CSV table of C-alpha atoms and ligand atoms in Angstrom, one decimal:
chain,number,residue,atom,x,y,z
A,125,MET,CA,-100.7,-1.3,59.5
A,126,SER,CA,-100.7,0.2,63.0
A,127,ARG,CA,-98.7,-1.9,65.5
A,128,ALA,CA,-100.6,-2.4,68.8
A,129,LEU,CA,-98.4,-1.6,71.8
A,130,PRO,CA,-98.9,-3.9,74.7
A,131,ASN,CA,-100.5,-1.9,77.5
A,132,PRO,CA,-99.9,-3.9,80.7
A,133,ALA,CA,-102.1,-1.7,83.0
A,134,PRO,CA,-105.6,-1.2,81.6
A,135,PRO,CA,-107.0,2.3,82.1
A,136,SER,CA,-109.0,2.4,85.2
A,137,HIS,CA,-112.7,3.3,85.2
A,138,GLY,CA,-114.0,6.8,85.8
A,139,THR,CA,-110.8,8.5,84.7
A,140,SER,CA,-111.2,8.9,81.0
A,141,LEU,CA,-114.9,8.4,80.1
A,142,LEU,CA,-115.5,9.7,76.6
A,143,SER,CA,-118.7,11.5,75.7
A,144,TYR,CA,-121.0,9.6,73.4
A,145,GLN,CA,-120.0,11.9,70.5
A,146,GLU,CA,-116.3,11.4,71.1
A,147,ALA,CA,-116.7,7.6,71.2
A,148,ARG,CA,-118.7,7.6,68.0
A,149,ALA,CA,-116.2,9.8,66.2
A,150,LEU,CA,-113.4,7.5,67.3
A,151,VAL,CA,-115.2,4.4,66.2
A,152,ASP,CA,-116.2,6.0,62.9
A,153,ALA,CA,-112.6,6.9,62.2
A,154,HIS,CA,-111.6,3.3,62.8
A,155,ALA,CA,-114.4,2.1,60.6
A,156,ILE,CA,-113.1,4.4,57.7
A,157,GLN,CA,-109.6,3.0,58.1
A,158,LEU,CA,-110.8,-0.6,58.2
A,159,GLY,CA,-113.1,0.0,55.2
A,160,LYS,CA,-110.1,0.8,53.0
A,161,LYS,CA,-109.0,-2.8,53.0
A,162,LEU,CA,-111.6,-4.8,51.1
A,163,PRO,CA,-112.4,-8.4,52.3
A,164,SER,CA,-112.0,-11.5,50.1
A,165,THR,CA,-114.8,-12.3,47.7
A,166,GLU,CA,-116.9,-15.3,46.8
A,167,ARG,CA,-119.5,-15.9,44.1
A,168,VAL,CA,-123.1,-16.6,45.1
A,169,ALA,CA,-126.2,-17.4,43.1
A,170,LEU,CA,-128.5,-14.4,42.8
A,171,GLY,CA,-131.2,-16.1,44.9
A,172,ALA,CA,-128.7,-16.4,47.8
A,173,ALA,CA,-127.4,-12.8,47.7
A,174,SER,CA,-129.9,-11.1,49.9
A,175,GLY,CA,-128.1,-9.5,52.9
A,176,ARG,CA,-124.7,-9.7,51.3
A,177,VAL,CA,-122.4,-6.9,50.1
A,178,LEU,CA,-121.6,-6.3,46.4
A,179,ALA,CA,-117.9,-7.0,45.6
A,180,GLU,CA,-118.2,-6.2,41.9
A,181,PRO,CA,-119.7,-3.1,40.3
A,182,LEU,CA,-123.1,-3.8,38.7
A,183,HIS,CA,-123.3,-2.5,35.1
A,184,ALA,CA,-126.2,-2.2,32.7
A,185,ASP,CA,-125.8,-4.9,30.0
A,186,ARG,CA,-128.0,-2.9,27.7
A,187,ASP,CA,-130.0,0.3,27.7
A,188,GLN,CA,-132.7,0.4,30.4
A,189,PRO,CA,-135.4,0.3,29.2
A,190,PRO,CA,-133.9,-1.3,26.1
A,191,PHE,CA,-136.6,0.4,23.9
A,192,ALA,CA,-139.0,3.2,24.2
A,193,ARG,CA,-142.0,1.6,26.0
A,194,SER,CA,-145.5,2.5,26.8
A,195,THR,CA,-146.4,2.9,30.5
A,196,ARG,CA,-150.2,2.5,29.8
A,197,ASP,CA,-152.7,0.5,27.9
A,198,GLY,CA,-154.0,2.8,25.1
A,199,PHE,CA,-153.0,4.2,21.7
A,200,ALA,CA,-149.7,5.5,20.5
A,201,CYS,CA,-150.1,8.7,18.5
A,202,ARG,CA,-148.7,12.0,17.5
A,203,ALA,CA,-149.7,14.3,20.4
A,204,ALA,CA,-150.5,17.3,18.1
A,205,GLU,CA,-152.8,15.2,16.0
A,206,ALA,CA,-154.6,13.5,18.9
A,207,SER,CA,-155.2,16.8,20.7
A,208,LYS,CA,-157.3,18.0,17.7
A,209,HIS,CA,-159.9,15.3,18.8
A,210,LYS,CA,-160.4,14.0,15.2
A,211,PHE,CA,-160.8,10.3,14.6
A,212,LEU,CA,-157.4,8.5,13.8
A,213,LYS,CA,-157.4,5.2,11.9
A,214,LEU,CA,-155.7,2.3,13.7
A,215,ALA,CA,-152.5,1.3,11.9
A,216,GLY,CA,-151.5,-1.7,14.0
A,217,GLN,CA,-151.3,-3.3,17.4
A,218,SER,CA,-148.3,-4.0,19.8
A,219,ARG,CA,-148.4,-6.1,23.0
A,220,ALA,CA,-145.7,-6.4,25.6
A,221,GLY,CA,-143.2,-8.9,24.2
A,222,ASP,CA,-143.8,-8.0,20.6
A,223,ALA,CA,-140.7,-6.8,18.6
A,224,PRO,CA,-140.7,-3.1,17.8
A,225,ALA,CA,-143.1,-2.4,14.9
A,226,GLY,CA,-144.2,0.6,12.8
A,227,PRO,CA,-143.6,3.2,11.7
A,228,LEU,CA,-146.9,5.0,12.5
A,229,PRO,CA,-148.3,6.6,9.4
A,230,GLU,CA,-149.5,10.3,9.7
A,231,GLY,CA,-153.1,10.6,10.7
A,232,HIS,CA,-153.1,7.2,12.5
A,233,ALA,CA,-152.9,5.7,15.9
A,234,TRP,CA,-151.5,2.4,17.1
A,235,GLU,CA,-153.1,0.2,19.7
A,236,ILE,CA,-150.5,-0.5,22.4
A,237,MET,CA,-150.3,-2.3,25.7
A,238,THR,CA,-148.3,-1.5,28.8
A,239,GLY,CA,-144.6,-2.5,28.3
A,240,ALA,CA,-144.9,-2.7,24.5
A,241,PRO,CA,-142.4,-0.9,22.2
A,242,ILE,CA,-143.6,2.5,20.9
A,243,PRO,CA,-143.8,2.5,17.0
A,244,PRO,CA,-141.4,5.1,15.4
A,245,GLY,CA,-143.3,8.3,14.6
A,246,ALA,CA,-145.5,8.2,17.7
A,247,ASP,CA,-144.6,10.7,20.5
A,248,ALA,CA,-147.3,10.0,23.0
A,249,VAL,CA,-149.7,7.4,24.3
A,250,VAL,CA,-153.3,8.3,25.2
A,251,MET,CA,-154.9,6.1,27.8
A,252,ILE,CA,-157.6,3.7,26.9
A,253,GLU,CA,-159.8,5.3,29.5
A,254,HIS,CA,-159.6,8.7,27.7
A,255,VAL,CA,-160.7,7.7,24.2
A,256,GLU,CA,-163.7,6.9,22.1
A,257,THR,CA,-163.4,4.1,19.6
A,258,SER,CA,-165.5,3.1,16.6
A,259,ALA,CA,-164.8,0.6,13.9
A,260,ARG,CA,-160.9,0.6,13.7
A,261,LYS,CA,-160.9,4.3,14.6
A,262,VAL,CA,-160.1,6.1,17.8
A,263,ARG,CA,-160.2,9.7,19.1
A,264,LEU,CA,-159.1,11.4,22.3
A,265,LEU,CA,-162.2,12.7,24.2
A,266,PRO,CA,-162.4,16.5,24.5
A,267,PRO,CA,-161.5,18.6,26.4
A,268,ARG,CA,-158.5,16.4,27.2
A,269,THR,CA,-155.3,17.0,25.3
A,270,VAL,CA,-152.0,15.1,25.3
A,271,LYS,CA,-148.4,16.4,25.4
A,272,PRO,CA,-145.4,14.9,23.6
A,273,GLY,CA,-143.7,12.3,25.8
A,274,GLU,CA,-146.8,11.5,27.8
A,275,ASN,CA,-147.0,7.8,29.0
A,276,ILE,CA,-143.7,6.9,27.2
A,277,VAL,CA,-140.4,6.0,28.9
A,278,GLU,CA,-137.7,6.7,26.3
A,279,GLN,CA,-135.0,4.1,25.6
A,280,ALA,CA,-132.1,4.4,28.1
A,281,ALA,CA,-134.1,6.8,30.3
A,282,GLN,CA,-133.0,4.9,33.4
A,283,ALA,CA,-129.5,3.8,32.3
A,284,ARG,CA,-127.3,3.5,29.1
A,285,GLN,CA,-125.6,0.3,28.2
A,286,ARG,CA,-122.4,-0.1,30.4
A,287,ASP,CA,-123.5,2.6,32.9
A,288,LEU,CA,-122.5,1.9,36.5
A,289,LEU,CA,-125.8,1.0,38.4
A,290,LEU,CA,-124.5,0.0,41.8
A,291,PRO,CA,-120.9,0.5,43.1
A,292,VAL,CA,-118.9,-2.0,45.1
A,293,GLY,CA,-119.9,-2.0,48.8
A,294,SER,CA,-123.7,-1.7,48.1
A,295,SER,CA,-125.9,-3.8,50.4
A,296,ILE,CA,-127.9,-6.3,48.4
A,297,HIS,CA,-131.6,-6.7,49.1
A,298,ALA,CA,-134.8,-7.3,47.0
A,299,ALA,CA,-134.4,-4.2,44.8
A,300,GLN,CA,-130.8,-4.8,44.1
A,301,ILE,CA,-131.5,-8.4,43.3
A,302,ALA,CA,-134.2,-7.3,40.8
A,303,LEU,CA,-131.9,-4.9,39.1
A,304,ALA,CA,-129.2,-7.5,38.9
A,305,ALA,CA,-131.7,-9.9,37.3
A,306,ALA,CA,-132.8,-7.2,34.8
A,307,CYS,CA,-129.2,-6.9,33.8
A,308,GLY,CA,-128.6,-10.6,33.3
A,309,TYR,CA,-126.6,-11.4,36.5
A,310,ALA,CA,-127.4,-15.0,37.5
A,311,ALA,CA,-124.7,-14.9,40.2
A,312,LEU,CA,-122.9,-12.1,42.0
A,313,ASP,CA,-119.4,-11.5,43.5
A,314,VAL,CA,-120.0,-10.6,47.1
A,315,PHE,CA,-117.6,-10.1,50.1
A,316,GLN,CA,-117.0,-12.9,52.5
A,317,ARG,CA,-118.7,-12.3,55.8
A,318,PRO,CA,-116.3,-11.4,58.6
A,319,ARG,CA,-116.1,-14.1,61.4
A,320,VAL,CA,-117.2,-12.6,64.7
A,321,ALA,CA,-116.2,-14.4,67.9
A,322,ILE,CA,-118.8,-14.1,70.6
A,323,LEU,CA,-117.4,-14.7,74.1
A,324,THR,CA,-119.8,-14.6,77.0
A,325,THR,CA,-118.3,-14.4,80.5
A,326,GLY,CA,-119.9,-15.0,83.8
A,327,ASP,CA,-119.8,-17.8,86.5
A,328,GLU,CA,-123.6,-17.4,86.8
A,329,LEU,CA,-124.4,-18.4,83.2
A,330,VAL,CA,-125.8,-21.7,82.0
A,331,PRO,CA,-126.6,-22.7,78.4
A,332,VAL,CA,-130.2,-22.4,77.3
A,333,ASP,CA,-130.8,-26.2,77.4
A,334,ALA,CA,-129.6,-26.5,81.0
A,335,LEU,CA,-131.7,-26.0,84.2
A,336,PRO,CA,-130.4,-23.0,86.1
A,337,GLY,CA,-129.4,-23.8,89.7
A,338,PRO,CA,-129.9,-21.4,92.6
A,339,GLY,CA,-128.3,-18.1,91.7
A,340,GLN,CA,-127.8,-19.1,88.1
A,341,ILE,CA,-129.3,-17.5,84.9
A,342,ARG,CA,-129.4,-18.6,81.3
A,343,ASN,CA,-126.9,-17.2,78.9
A,344,SER,CA,-129.2,-15.1,76.8
A,345,ASN,CA,-126.5,-12.8,75.4
A,346,ALA,CA,-124.9,-15.5,73.3
A,347,PRO,CA,-127.9,-16.1,71.0
A,348,MET,CA,-128.8,-12.4,71.1
A,349,LEU,CA,-125.4,-11.3,69.9
A,350,ALA,CA,-125.3,-14.1,67.4
A,351,ALA,CA,-128.6,-12.8,65.9
A,352,LEU,CA,-127.3,-9.2,66.0
A,353,VAL,CA,-124.1,-10.2,64.2
A,354,ALA,CA,-125.9,-12.2,61.6
A,355,ASP,CA,-128.3,-9.3,61.0
A,356,ALA,CA,-125.4,-6.9,60.6
A,357,GLY,CA,-123.8,-9.2,57.9
A,358,GLY,CA,-121.2,-11.1,60.0
A,359,GLU,CA,-120.8,-14.8,60.6
A,360,PRO,CA,-121.3,-15.5,64.3
A,361,TRP,CA,-118.8,-17.9,66.0
A,362,VAL,CA,-120.3,-18.6,69.5
A,363,LEU,CA,-117.7,-19.9,71.9
A,364,PRO,CA,-118.7,-21.7,75.1
A,365,ARG,CA,-119.2,-19.3,78.0
A,366,THR,CA,-116.1,-18.5,80.0
A,367,ALA,CA,-115.7,-18.6,83.8
A,368,ASP,CA,-114.7,-15.4,85.6
A,369,THR,CA,-111.1,-16.5,86.0
A,370,ALA,CA,-107.9,-15.1,84.5
A,371,GLU,CA,-106.9,-18.6,83.2
A,372,ALA,CA,-110.2,-19.2,81.4
A,373,LEU,CA,-110.2,-15.7,79.9
A,374,ASP,CA,-106.6,-16.1,78.7
A,375,ALA,CA,-107.5,-19.4,77.1
A,376,VAL,CA,-110.6,-18.1,75.3
A,377,LEU,CA,-108.9,-15.0,74.0
A,378,ALA,CA,-106.1,-17.1,72.5
A,379,LYS,CA,-108.7,-19.3,70.8
A,380,ALA,CA,-110.8,-16.3,69.6
A,381,ALA,CA,-107.7,-14.8,68.0
A,382,ALA,CA,-108.7,-16.6,64.8
A,383,ALA,CA,-111.8,-14.3,64.4
A,384,ASP,CA,-111.9,-11.0,62.4
A,385,LEU,CA,-113.7,-9.2,65.3
A,386,LEU,CA,-114.1,-10.1,69.0
A,387,LEU,CA,-117.2,-9.4,71.1
A,388,ILE,CA,-116.8,-10.1,74.8
A,389,SER,CA,-120.0,-9.9,76.9
A,390,GLY,CA,-119.7,-9.2,80.6
A,391,GLY,CA,-116.8,-8.7,82.9
A,392,VAL,CA,-116.0,-5.1,82.1
A,393,SER,CA,-117.6,-3.3,85.1
A,394,ALA,CA,-115.8,-2.3,88.2
A,395,GLY,CA,-116.6,-5.5,90.2
A,396,LYS,CA,-114.1,-7.8,91.8
A,397,PHE,CA,-114.8,-10.5,89.1
A,398,ASP,CA,-114.8,-8.2,86.2
A,399,LEU,CA,-111.5,-9.5,84.7
A,400,VAL,CA,-111.8,-8.8,81.0
A,401,GLU,CA,-109.7,-5.7,80.8
A,402,PRO,CA,-106.7,-7.2,82.6
A,403,ALA,CA,-107.0,-10.3,80.3
A,404,LEU,CA,-107.1,-8.1,77.2
A,405,ALA,CA,-104.0,-6.2,78.5
A,406,ARG,CA,-102.2,-9.6,79.0
A,407,ALA,CA,-103.1,-10.4,75.4
A,408,GLY,CA,-101.4,-7.2,74.3
A,409,ALA,CA,-104.5,-5.0,73.7
A,410,ARG,CA,-104.2,-1.3,73.0
A,411,PHE,CA,-107.2,0.4,74.6
A,412,HIS,CA,-109.0,3.1,72.6
A,413,PHE,CA,-111.5,3.6,75.5
A,414,THR,CA,-112.7,1.9,78.5
A,415,GLY,CA,-115.9,3.8,79.2
A,416,VAL,CA,-118.4,6.1,77.5
A,417,ARG,CA,-120.9,8.5,79.1
A,418,ILE,CA,-123.9,6.5,77.9
A,419,GLN,CA,-126.7,4.7,79.7
A,420,PRO,CA,-126.9,1.8,79.5
A,421,GLY,CA,-123.5,0.6,78.4
A,422,LYS,CA,-121.1,3.0,80.3
A,423,PRO,CA,-118.3,0.4,80.9
A,424,LEU,CA,-118.0,-0.3,77.2
A,425,VAL,CA,-114.4,-1.2,76.1
A,426,PHE,CA,-113.0,-0.7,72.6
A,427,ALA,CA,-109.6,-2.2,72.1
A,428,GLU,CA,-107.3,-3.5,69.4
A,429,LEU,CA,-105.5,-6.8,69.7
A,430,PRO,CA,-102.2,-7.4,68.0
A,431,GLY,CA,-101.9,-10.3,65.5
A,432,ASN,CA,-99.4,-11.9,67.9
A,433,ASN,CA,-101.0,-12.7,71.2
A,434,PRO,CA,-98.0,-12.6,73.6
A,435,LEU,CA,-99.5,-15.5,75.6
A,436,THR,CA,-99.7,-17.9,72.6
A,437,ALA,CA,-96.9,-16.7,70.3
A,438,GLN,CA,-99.4,-17.0,67.4
A,439,VAL,CA,-98.4,-14.5,64.7
A,440,LYS,CA,-101.1,-13.2,62.4
A,441,ASP,CA,-101.2,-10.3,60.1
A,442,GLY,CA,-102.5,-7.0,61.4
A,443,THR,CA,-104.5,-6.1,64.5
A,444,LYS,CA,-108.1,-6.8,65.2
A,445,CYS,CA,-110.8,-4.9,66.9
A,446,CYS,CA,-112.4,-6.1,70.1
A,447,PHE,CA,-115.4,-4.8,72.1
A,448,GLY,CA,-116.0,-5.5,75.8
A,449,LEU,CA,-119.8,-5.2,76.0
A,450,PRO,CA,-121.3,-4.8,79.5
A,451,GLY,CA,-123.2,-8.0,80.3
A,452,ASN,CA,-126.7,-6.6,81.0
A,453,PRO,CA,-128.8,-7.6,77.9
A,454,VAL,CA,-130.0,-4.1,77.0
A,455,SER,CA,-126.4,-2.7,77.5
A,456,SER,CA,-125.0,-5.4,75.2
A,457,ALA,CA,-127.7,-4.8,72.5
A,458,VAL,CA,-127.3,-1.0,72.6
A,459,THR,CA,-123.5,-0.9,72.6
A,460,PHE,CA,-123.5,-3.5,69.8
A,461,LEU,CA,-125.7,-1.3,67.6
A,462,LEU,CA,-124.0,2.0,68.3
A,463,PHE,CA,-120.3,0.9,68.2
A,464,ALA,CA,-119.7,-2.8,67.1
A,465,ALA,CA,-122.1,-2.9,64.2
A,466,PRO,CA,-120.3,0.0,62.3
A,467,ILE,CA,-117.0,-1.8,62.7
A,468,LEU,CA,-118.5,-5.0,61.5
A,469,GLY,CA,-120.1,-3.1,58.6
A,470,ALA,CA,-116.7,-1.8,57.6
A,471,LEU,CA,-115.1,-5.3,57.9
A,472,SER,CA,-117.9,-6.5,55.6
A,473,GLY,CA,-116.9,-4.0,52.9
A,474,ARG,CA,-120.2,-2.2,53.3
A,475,ARG,CA,-120.3,1.5,52.2
A,476,ASP,CA,-123.1,2.6,54.6
A,477,SER,CA,-122.3,1.0,58.0
A,478,GLY,CA,-123.3,3.6,60.6
A,479,PRO,CA,-126.1,3.2,63.1
A,480,ARG,CA,-129.5,4.4,61.8
A,481,PHE,CA,-131.5,7.2,63.5
A,482,ALA,CA,-134.9,8.7,62.7
A,483,LEU,CA,-137.1,11.5,64.1
A,484,ALA,CA,-140.3,10.8,65.9
A,485,ARG,CA,-142.8,12.7,68.1
A,486,LEU,CA,-142.8,11.8,71.8
A,487,ARG,CA,-146.2,10.5,73.1
A,488,ALA,CA,-145.6,11.0,76.8
A,489,ASP,CA,-143.0,12.7,79.0
A,490,ALA,CA,-139.8,10.6,79.2
A,491,GLY,CA,-136.6,10.5,81.1
A,492,LYS,CA,-135.7,11.2,84.7
A,493,ARG,CA,-135.9,14.5,86.5
A,494,GLY,CA,-132.5,16.2,87.3
A,495,LYS,CA,-129.4,16.7,85.3
A,496,SER,CA,-127.6,13.9,83.5
A,497,ASP,CA,-124.2,13.8,81.9
A,498,LEU,CA,-125.1,10.6,80.1
A,499,THR,CA,-126.6,10.1,76.7
A,500,ARG,CA,-129.4,7.6,77.2
A,501,PHE,CA,-130.8,4.9,74.9
A,502,LEU,CA,-134.1,3.6,76.3
A,503,PRO,CA,-136.2,0.8,74.8
A,504,ALA,CA,-139.2,2.3,73.2
A,505,PHE,CA,-142.0,1.6,70.8
A,506,CYS,CA,-142.7,3.6,67.7
A,507,ASN,CA,-145.8,3.3,65.5
A,508,PHE,CA,-143.9,3.3,62.2
A,509,SER,CA,-146.8,1.8,60.3
A,510,ALA,CA,-149.3,4.6,61.1
A,511,ASP,CA,-149.6,6.4,57.8
A,512,THR,CA,-150.8,9.8,59.0
A,513,GLY,CA,-148.5,12.2,57.1
A,514,GLN,CA,-147.2,13.2,60.6
A,515,LEU,CA,-144.0,12.1,62.3
A,516,PRO,CA,-144.5,8.6,63.9
A,517,GLU,CA,-145.2,8.6,67.6
A,518,VAL,CA,-142.8,7.0,70.0
A,519,GLU,CA,-143.2,6.1,73.7
A,520,LEU,CA,-141.0,4.5,76.3
A,521,ILE,CA,-141.5,0.9,77.3
A,522,PRO,CA,-141.9,0.7,81.1
A,523,SER,CA,-138.6,-1.0,82.1
A,524,GLN,CA,-136.8,-2.1,85.2
A,525,GLY,CA,-133.5,-1.0,83.7
A,526,SER,CA,-130.7,-2.6,81.6
A,527,GLY,CA,-131.4,-6.1,82.7
A,528,ASP,CA,-135.1,-6.0,81.6
A,529,LEU,CA,-135.1,-8.4,78.6
A,530,ALA,CA,-138.9,-8.4,78.5
A,531,ALA,CA,-139.0,-4.6,77.9
A,532,LEU,CA,-136.3,-5.0,75.3
A,533,ALA,CA,-138.2,-7.7,73.5
A,534,ARG,CA,-141.4,-5.5,73.4
A,535,SER,CA,-139.5,-2.5,72.0
A,536,ASN,CA,-138.8,-1.8,68.3
A,537,CYS,CA,-136.4,1.1,68.7
A,538,TYR,CA,-134.5,3.2,71.4
A,539,LEU,CA,-135.4,6.7,72.4
A,540,VAL,CA,-132.3,8.9,72.5
A,541,VAL,CA,-132.2,11.2,75.5
A,542,PRO,CA,-129.3,13.6,74.8
A,543,GLU,CA,-126.7,14.5,77.5
A,544,GLU,CA,-128.1,18.0,78.1
A,545,ALA,CA,-131.7,16.9,78.3
A,546,ALA,CA,-132.5,14.9,81.4
A,547,ARG,CA,-136.2,14.9,80.6
A,548,LEU,CA,-138.1,15.1,77.3
A,549,GLU,CA,-141.7,16.5,77.2
A,550,ALA,CA,-144.7,14.9,75.5
A,551,GLY,CA,-145.0,16.3,72.0
A,552,ALA,CA,-141.2,16.9,71.6
A,553,ILE,CA,-139.5,15.8,68.4
A,554,VAL,CA,-137.0,13.3,69.4
A,555,ARG,CA,-134.4,11.0,67.9
A,556,ILE,CA,-134.7,7.3,67.9
A,557,LEU,CA,-132.1,4.6,67.2
A,558,LEU,CA,-133.3,1.9,64.9
A,559,PRO,CA,-132.4,-1.7,65.6
B,50,LIG,P1,-121.4,-8.0,84.0
B,50,LIG,O1,-121.3,-7.0,82.9
B,50,LIG,O2,-120.6,-9.2,83.8
B,50,LIG,O3,-121.1,-7.3,85.3
B,50,LIG,O4,-122.9,-8.5,84.1
B,50,LIG,C1,-123.9,-7.5,84.4
B,50,LIG,C2,-125.3,-8.2,84.5
B,50,LIG,O5,-125.6,-8.9,83.3
B,50,LIG,C3,-125.3,-9.3,85.5
B,50,LIG,O6,-126.5,-9.3,86.2
B,50,LIG,C4,-125.2,-10.6,84.7
B,50,LIG,O7,-125.8,-11.7,85.3
B,50,LIG,C5,-125.9,-10.2,83.4
B,50,LIG,N1,-125.3,-11.0,82.4
B,50,LIG,C6,-124.0,-11.0,82.1
B,50,LIG,N2,-123.8,-11.8,81.0
B,50,LIG,C7,-125.0,-12.3,80.6
B,50,LIG,C8,-125.4,-13.1,79.6
B,50,LIG,N3,-124.5,-13.7,78.8
B,50,LIG,N4,-126.7,-13.4,79.5
B,50,LIG,C9,-127.6,-12.8,80.3
B,50,LIG,N5,-127.3,-12.0,81.3
B,50,LIG,C10,-125.9,-11.7,81.5
B,51,LIG,MG1,-120.1,-10.9,84.9
């Protein structure tokens, strides 16, 4: 356990901005450390397991498939005999669900349906579309031949009894649920979701059901971050918004200490009422960084709070991670995806918790003219569903900047503009960040 040293003076802005890659490496290293301690577990019914993380290894309870099965409707046969195109007498019939039957006598074929057990002696299945039948006889139509093994999946071809099918830490979705069902798991041990405190700061914010007065805006980050946290496998704990005063921040940080991870929105820029960093310092935070060369999201803070908040004398085990996310909605969303989600994934016991990137082709020129030392993440739309055999095409959503929620809501990914490249040309292969 690393003891967090109180750091009374928070690092000031502009002095130690990390590059995007440096910040990612630092957060990834933390995620690896956090991932070594597995969360507590709970048991859930299979039907409620989607989106959770497997806390027990999933084993095959019997061979998969449990018997050699036909993958086609047709006739089980010996490949060498069928390929001579002579009529073979029918020796029997098997439907899916029938117990294994046979054996297949020489010079015979066996009528078989998809999913039915192959009778011993047969080494291939000819498809019903490829045969000629007459009065309890069947022959493969020339010039077609059949090879041993065709249209048969051998017993245990996918897994042997007791084989490990999914390791601890696997994300559970439809396919994993189907596999668990096939192996007889009616319930699964999963990891408990980490509790994520969502603190929104700003004197200008009113709740969604209140009428904003002059100069006020609705607190849209609280429900947005709650949705992001839930999507990433955490249990959101939304605290009432906090005023931009030292007292209010001290009080809410003390309360939020009960969470597994803290997200604080707003109050981390260089303004007069950006009071989050000093409040974190009073709570004993150790700062990993207080800025990253990215846009949006440059003032992002990553810190670690001690178990014992010096202001409250609460003593808890270990330290906990805390992110100060810049308050602009696009900044909050991007910094969450890039940096907070991987930490949350690690706290969830997930094996694969990094942000997800893909390649796409740029439809039109993007980015600004001139040099930039920032890696940028710009709301964009990618035609993922176009099935053209080419890279999907991506284009920027026209945006008024990091406060433009309407642009964010119309986007389905972020275009990554690397530090060296101020501008990307139409046709270029680019990276996109997936939400
Ligand atoms: P800040 O990071 O506190 O300087 O805020 C930057 C900008 O984001 C300001 O225009 C804020 O009004 C806006 N903002 C901050 N917090 C929120 C929030 N919870 N919901 C919507 N907008 C916010
Ligand atoms: Mg603010």
